[in-house]
Amino acid sequence: MQYKPFLAAFVAVLVMYLADTISPQDERGTEQQRRESHRAKRAIAPPQPAPFTTLTPAPVTVAEVNTTANGTNGTALNLTTSTTPLPKSTEPSPEGDLPKKGAAEEEHSSSLTIFFVLLIVAISILLTHMLIQTKFYYLPESIAIVLVGALIGLILKLFHFGNWKNEEAFSPTIFFIVLLPPIIFESGYNLHKGNFFQNIGSILVFAVFGTAISAVIVGGGIYLLGQADVAFKLDIIESFAFGSLISAVDPVATLAIFHALDVDPILYMLVFGESVLNDAVSIVLTTTIVEFAAPGTVVTSGAAAFFQAVGRFCLMFFASSAIGVACGLVSAMLLKFVDLHKTPSLEFGMMFIFSYLPYGLAEGIHLSGIMAILFCGIVMSHYTHNNLSAVTQITVQQTFRTIAFIAETCVFAYLGLAIFSFKVNVKPAFVIWSIVLILVGRAFNIFPLSFLVNFFREHKITRKMQFIMWFSGLRGAIAFALSLHLDFEGEKRYVLVTTTLIIVLFTIMFLGGATMPLMKVSCYSSRDMGVVEVACMLLIT
């Protein structure tokens, strides 16, 4: 008897539930009948003309065409269809959350792209192994991979093995988001932190002031030569935008060349540090100059533009560095107080997540992901690495080194493929004068600034080091990706992209290829500090 109240309550709830589930169906049925009768009345009765019918003509439907061909009744129905706009349904489309049509074909195309990339990487690995075994050091791995990419692109273009345009195209988005982060993080993780921070003052001078000097010389020279009808004519905004993006010394190309030889640590640190930090300067300069060309932008004075660019760079530098340091410290504290040593897979997963986290955050809020992930790698190698288990320490180093190698291989292979992947518009005079101005701008960057910073340095930058720094100012995929982002009109965009690609290939293949024999001849390595003076003096003269 004590369960009767509960039973009665259960029955009452069940009755209420059934009443709620049945009555809405009846209401929905009556509402549907009411709508059908309303449509029937509208089909019989002539409608009222809708206002502003001349401004909103309705498209001709199949039913409209058929009834129009039948006579006057069709004409009346034609007026009804054209003057009475159908109410738009507010209910979501049943296909709104479904994949678009052709998604299966897109998946097949993406799979073919992955196969294409992996095949090139496999060929490049075999080629690198062959170069190491034969000890042919005068052909750097990066140049060999560029040649492989160019050869594959040429074969696909000559023999027409299907449509490979999507696979050959160099995507700046893939480069900045997928390929560049592991390369920079691995270099920061294995960086000699003492040499880097001992030379941070000189690195900042070369990266900031040197890049600005080079951009002004190249941009101003291109503009003046165009006004004199000596080279392809660009306006002042386009000239300085090109000068800013082509002044970016690429860390990927520099690392690939300098890793192949045991370079003096100070020389390596100066060139590498400049190449990493000056990318942020080049991106800021290019973005600021392009913004001045926007229709709604009002430039009050040159000084205002200068201080705006300086403020943006300072914000980008310090904020990006802070993001990288903060992520590195958080990862160190997390892996110190959370015991993941017994599950190395989880430990490595957490390490892998924090290695990419600062890059995504910095790029998402329009800062420099390169600097963020570089400082994160430095902090994680100093603090987080000691909190890992022995198995994870080895796994992290080998995995990041492998991923960085694959990313570098993809970058250089795509630079070779890019030669045949888009419409090339070569202006010989413009290309030649651009290369000359780049070398001149690099010289005005390195030699005067080295003379100034030597007053404050304990270990002086020698003449031979200055010459190698000038000679090894390689342009790479960052400059090419920035040129693809330029939104100039007509022929100018193709000319700038083509010229940038030619300059990138010239600096990597000729300057990069000659850097290694130059250092071999001059014996400028950490194994042998007895440098031969004659070789560099002959090259300088």
PDB file of C-alpha atoms in Angstrom, residues 246-367:
ATOM      1  CA  ILE A 246      62.966  40.462 -51.253  1.00  0.00           C
ATOM      2  CA  SER A 247      65.086  41.644 -48.296  1.00  0.00           C
ATOM      3  CA  ALA A 248      63.998  38.625 -46.222  1.00  0.00           C
ATOM      4  CA  VAL A 249      67.011  36.334 -45.735  1.00  0.00           C
ATOM      5  CA  ASP A 250      65.492  32.870 -45.557  1.00  0.00           C
ATOM      6  CA  PRO A 251      66.383  30.733 -42.491  1.00  0.00           C
ATOM      7  CA  VAL A 252      65.452  27.490 -44.275  1.00  0.00           C
ATOM      8  CA  ALA A 253      67.992  28.017 -47.055  1.00  0.00           C
ATOM      9  CA  THR A 254      70.626  29.306 -44.625  1.00  0.00           C
ATOM     10  CA  LEU A 255      70.205  26.354 -42.250  1.00  0.00           C
ATOM     11  CA  ALA A 256      70.347  23.855 -45.090  1.00  0.00           C
ATOM     12  CA  ILE A 257      73.619  25.299 -46.417  1.00  0.00           C
ATOM     13  CA  PHE A 258      75.332  25.892 -43.056  1.00  0.00           C
ATOM     14  CA  HIS A 259      74.365  22.495 -41.618  1.00  0.00           C
ATOM     15  CA  ALA A 260      76.319  20.780 -44.367  1.00  0.00           C
ATOM     16  CA  LEU A 261      79.624  22.193 -43.069  1.00  0.00           C
ATOM     17  CA  ASP A 262      81.051  22.645 -39.596  1.00  0.00           C
ATOM     18  CA  VAL A 263      80.868  26.444 -39.624  1.00  0.00           C
ATOM     19  CA  ASP A 264      82.355  28.676 -36.976  1.00  0.00           C
ATOM     20  CA  PRO A 265      79.687  28.996 -34.226  1.00  0.00           C
ATOM     21  CA  ILE A 266      79.769  32.802 -34.087  1.00  0.00           C
ATOM     22  CA  LEU A 267      79.409  33.101 -37.857  1.00  0.00           C
ATOM     23  CA  TYR A 268      76.597  30.552 -37.864  1.00  0.00           C
ATOM     24  CA  MET A 269      74.781  32.340 -35.060  1.00  0.00           C
ATOM     25  CA  LEU A 270      75.046  35.765 -36.683  1.00  0.00           C
ATOM     26  CA  VAL A 271      73.691  34.566 -40.046  1.00  0.00           C
ATOM     27  CA  PHE A 272      71.031  32.289 -38.550  1.00  0.00           C
ATOM     28  CA  GLY A 273      69.821  34.826 -35.984  1.00  0.00           C
ATOM     29  CA  GLU A 274      69.584  37.545 -38.592  1.00  0.00           C
ATOM     30  CA  SER A 275      67.704  35.278 -41.006  1.00  0.00           C
ATOM     31  CA  VAL A 276      65.119  34.334 -38.369  1.00  0.00           C
ATOM     32  CA  LEU A 277      64.496  37.796 -36.942  1.00  0.00           C
ATOM     33  CA  ASN A 278      64.610  39.768 -40.178  1.00  0.00           C
ATOM     34  CA  ASP A 279      61.646  37.772 -41.510  1.00  0.00           C
ATOM     35  CA  ALA A 280      59.451  39.557 -39.002  1.00  0.00           C
ATOM     36  CA  VAL A 281      60.928  42.905 -40.088  1.00  0.00           C
ATOM     37  CA  SER A 282      60.344  42.083 -43.751  1.00  0.00           C
ATOM     38  CA  ILE A 283      56.748  40.972 -43.115  1.00  0.00           C
ATOM     39  CA  VAL A 284      56.017  44.135 -41.099  1.00  0.00           C
ATOM     40  CA  LEU A 285      57.545  46.399 -43.763  1.00  0.00           C
ATOM     41  CA  THR A 286      55.706  44.671 -46.600  1.00  0.00           C
ATOM     42  CA  THR A 287      52.377  44.701 -44.764  1.00  0.00           C
ATOM     43  CA  THR A 288      52.730  48.352 -43.746  1.00  0.00           C
ATOM     44  CA  ILE A 289      53.655  49.507 -47.258  1.00  0.00           C
ATOM     45  CA  VAL A 290      50.799  47.552 -48.873  1.00  0.00           C
ATOM     46  CA  GLU A 291      48.367  49.043 -46.350  1.00  0.00           C
ATOM     47  CA  PHE A 292      49.361  52.524 -47.522  1.00  0.00           C
ATOM     48  CA  ALA A 293      48.002  51.632 -50.963  1.00  0.00           C
ATOM     49  CA  ALA A 294      44.532  50.851 -49.565  1.00  0.00           C
ATOM     50  CA  PRO A 295      41.828  53.297 -50.732  1.00  0.00           C
ATOM     51  CA  GLY A 296      40.798  54.377 -47.216  1.00  0.00           C
ATOM     52  CA  THR A 297      44.316  54.858 -45.864  1.00  0.00           C
ATOM     53  CA  VAL A 298      45.422  58.419 -45.176  1.00  0.00           C
ATOM     54  CA  VAL A 299      49.129  59.010 -44.601  1.00  0.00           C
ATOM     55  CA  THR A 300      49.720  62.248 -42.726  1.00  0.00           C
ATOM     56  CA  SER A 301      53.525  62.306 -43.012  1.00  0.00           C
ATOM     57  CA  GLY A 302      56.560  60.131 -43.569  1.00  0.00           C
ATOM     58  CA  ALA A 303      57.482  60.374 -39.899  1.00  0.00           C
ATOM     59  CA  ALA A 304      54.066  59.037 -38.878  1.00  0.00           C
ATOM     60  CA  ALA A 305      54.458  56.091 -41.237  1.00  0.00           C
ATOM     61  CA  PHE A 306      57.953  55.421 -39.884  1.00  0.00           C
ATOM     62  CA  PHE A 307      56.872  55.421 -36.243  1.00  0.00           C
ATOM     63  CA  GLN A 308      53.854  53.282 -37.117  1.00  0.00           C
ATOM     64  CA  ALA A 309      56.129  50.657 -38.685  1.00  0.00           C
ATOM     65  CA  VAL A 310      58.540  50.815 -35.703  1.00  0.00           C
ATOM     66  CA  GLY A 311      55.670  50.420 -33.250  1.00  0.00           C
ATOM     67  CA  ARG A 312      54.272  47.435 -35.123  1.00  0.00           C
ATOM     68  CA  PHE A 313      57.650  45.735 -35.194  1.00  0.00           C
ATOM     69  CA  CYS A 314      58.252  46.302 -31.462  1.00  0.00           C
ATOM     70  CA  LEU A 315      54.798  44.946 -30.655  1.00  0.00           C
ATOM     71  CA  MET A 316      55.368  41.957 -32.913  1.00  0.00           C
ATOM     72  CA  PHE A 317      58.832  41.212 -31.538  1.00  0.00           C
ATOM     73  CA  PHE A 318      58.120  41.481 -27.814  1.00  0.00           C
ATOM     74  CA  ALA A 319      54.599  40.018 -27.888  1.00  0.00           C
ATOM     75  CA  SER A 320      55.626  37.058 -30.060  1.00  0.00           C
ATOM     76  CA  SER A 321      58.678  36.364 -27.884  1.00  0.00           C
ATOM     77  CA  ALA A 322      56.513  36.541 -24.748  1.00  0.00           C
ATOM     78  CA  ILE A 323      54.032  34.044 -26.209  1.00  0.00           C
ATOM     79  CA  GLY A 324      56.830  31.614 -27.028  1.00  0.00           C
ATOM     80  CA  VAL A 325      58.475  31.945 -23.617  1.00  0.00           C
ATOM     81  CA  ALA A 326      55.136  31.578 -21.806  1.00  0.00           C
ATOM     82  CA  CYS A 327      54.217  28.404 -23.712  1.00  0.00           C
ATOM     83  CA  GLY A 328      57.656  26.943 -23.051  1.00  0.00           C
ATOM     84  CA  LEU A 329      57.453  27.649 -19.304  1.00  0.00           C
ATOM     85  CA  VAL A 330      53.913  26.264 -19.064  1.00  0.00           C
ATOM     86  CA  SER A 331      55.028  23.045 -20.757  1.00  0.00           C
ATOM     87  CA  ALA A 332      57.974  22.753 -18.359  1.00  0.00           C
ATOM     88  CA  MET A 333      55.772  23.208 -15.272  1.00  0.00           C
ATOM     89  CA  LEU A 334      53.112  20.834 -16.599  1.00  0.00           C
ATOM     90  CA  LEU A 335      55.532  18.021 -17.376  1.00  0.00           C
ATOM     91  CA  LYS A 336      57.292  18.544 -14.067  1.00  0.00           C
ATOM     92  CA  PHE A 337      54.256  18.231 -11.814  1.00  0.00           C
ATOM     93  CA  VAL A 338      52.238  15.774 -13.929  1.00  0.00           C
ATOM     94  CA  ASP A 339      53.962  12.398 -13.899  1.00  0.00           C
ATOM     95  CA  LEU A 340      53.766  11.090 -17.472  1.00  0.00           C
ATOM     96  CA  HIS A 341      57.036   9.130 -17.379  1.00  0.00           C
ATOM     97  CA  LYS A 342      55.224   5.801 -17.272  1.00  0.00           C
ATOM     98  CA  THR A 343      53.366   6.573 -20.505  1.00  0.00           C
ATOM     99  CA  PRO A 344      55.923   7.972 -22.975  1.00  0.00           C
ATOM    100  CA  SER A 345      53.330   8.256 -25.734  1.00  0.00           C
ATOM    101  CA  LEU A 346      51.278  10.718 -23.681  1.00  0.00           C
ATOM    102  CA  GLU A 347      54.425  12.571 -22.649  1.00  0.00           C
ATOM    103  CA  PHE A 348      55.559  12.931 -26.242  1.00  0.00           C
ATOM    104  CA  GLY A 349      52.046  13.958 -27.303  1.00  0.00           C
ATOM    105  CA  MET A 350      52.045  16.790 -24.779  1.00  0.00           C
ATOM    106  CA  MET A 351      55.495  17.863 -25.956  1.00  0.00           C
ATOM    107  CA  PHE A 352      54.370  17.814 -29.566  1.00  0.00           C
ATOM    108  CA  ILE A 353      51.279  19.938 -28.824  1.00  0.00           C
ATOM    109  CA  PHE A 354      53.243  22.629 -27.002  1.00  0.00           C
ATOM    110  CA  SER A 355      55.786  22.764 -29.811  1.00  0.00           C
ATOM    111  CA  TYR A 356      53.136  24.041 -32.254  1.00  0.00           C
ATOM    112  CA  LEU A 357      50.871  25.897 -29.813  1.00  0.00           C
ATOM    113  CA  PRO A 358      52.685  29.284 -29.809  1.00  0.00           C
ATOM    114  CA  TYR A 359      52.894  29.412 -33.605  1.00  0.00           C
ATOM    115  CA  GLY A 360      49.157  28.962 -34.020  1.00  0.00           C
ATOM    116  CA  LEU A 361      48.354  31.551 -31.347  1.00  0.00           C
ATOM    117  CA  ALA A 362      50.805  34.171 -32.638  1.00  0.00           C
ATOM    118  CA  GLU A 363      49.715  33.842 -36.268  1.00  0.00           C
ATOM    119  CA  GLY A 364      46.058  33.856 -35.237  1.00  0.00           C
ATOM    120  CA  ILE A 365      46.402  37.276 -33.564  1.00  0.00           C
ATOM    121  CA  HIS A 366      48.588  38.688 -36.398  1.00  0.00           C
ATOM    122  CA  LEU A 367      51.954  38.425 -34.665  1.00  0.00           C
TER     123      LEU A 367
END
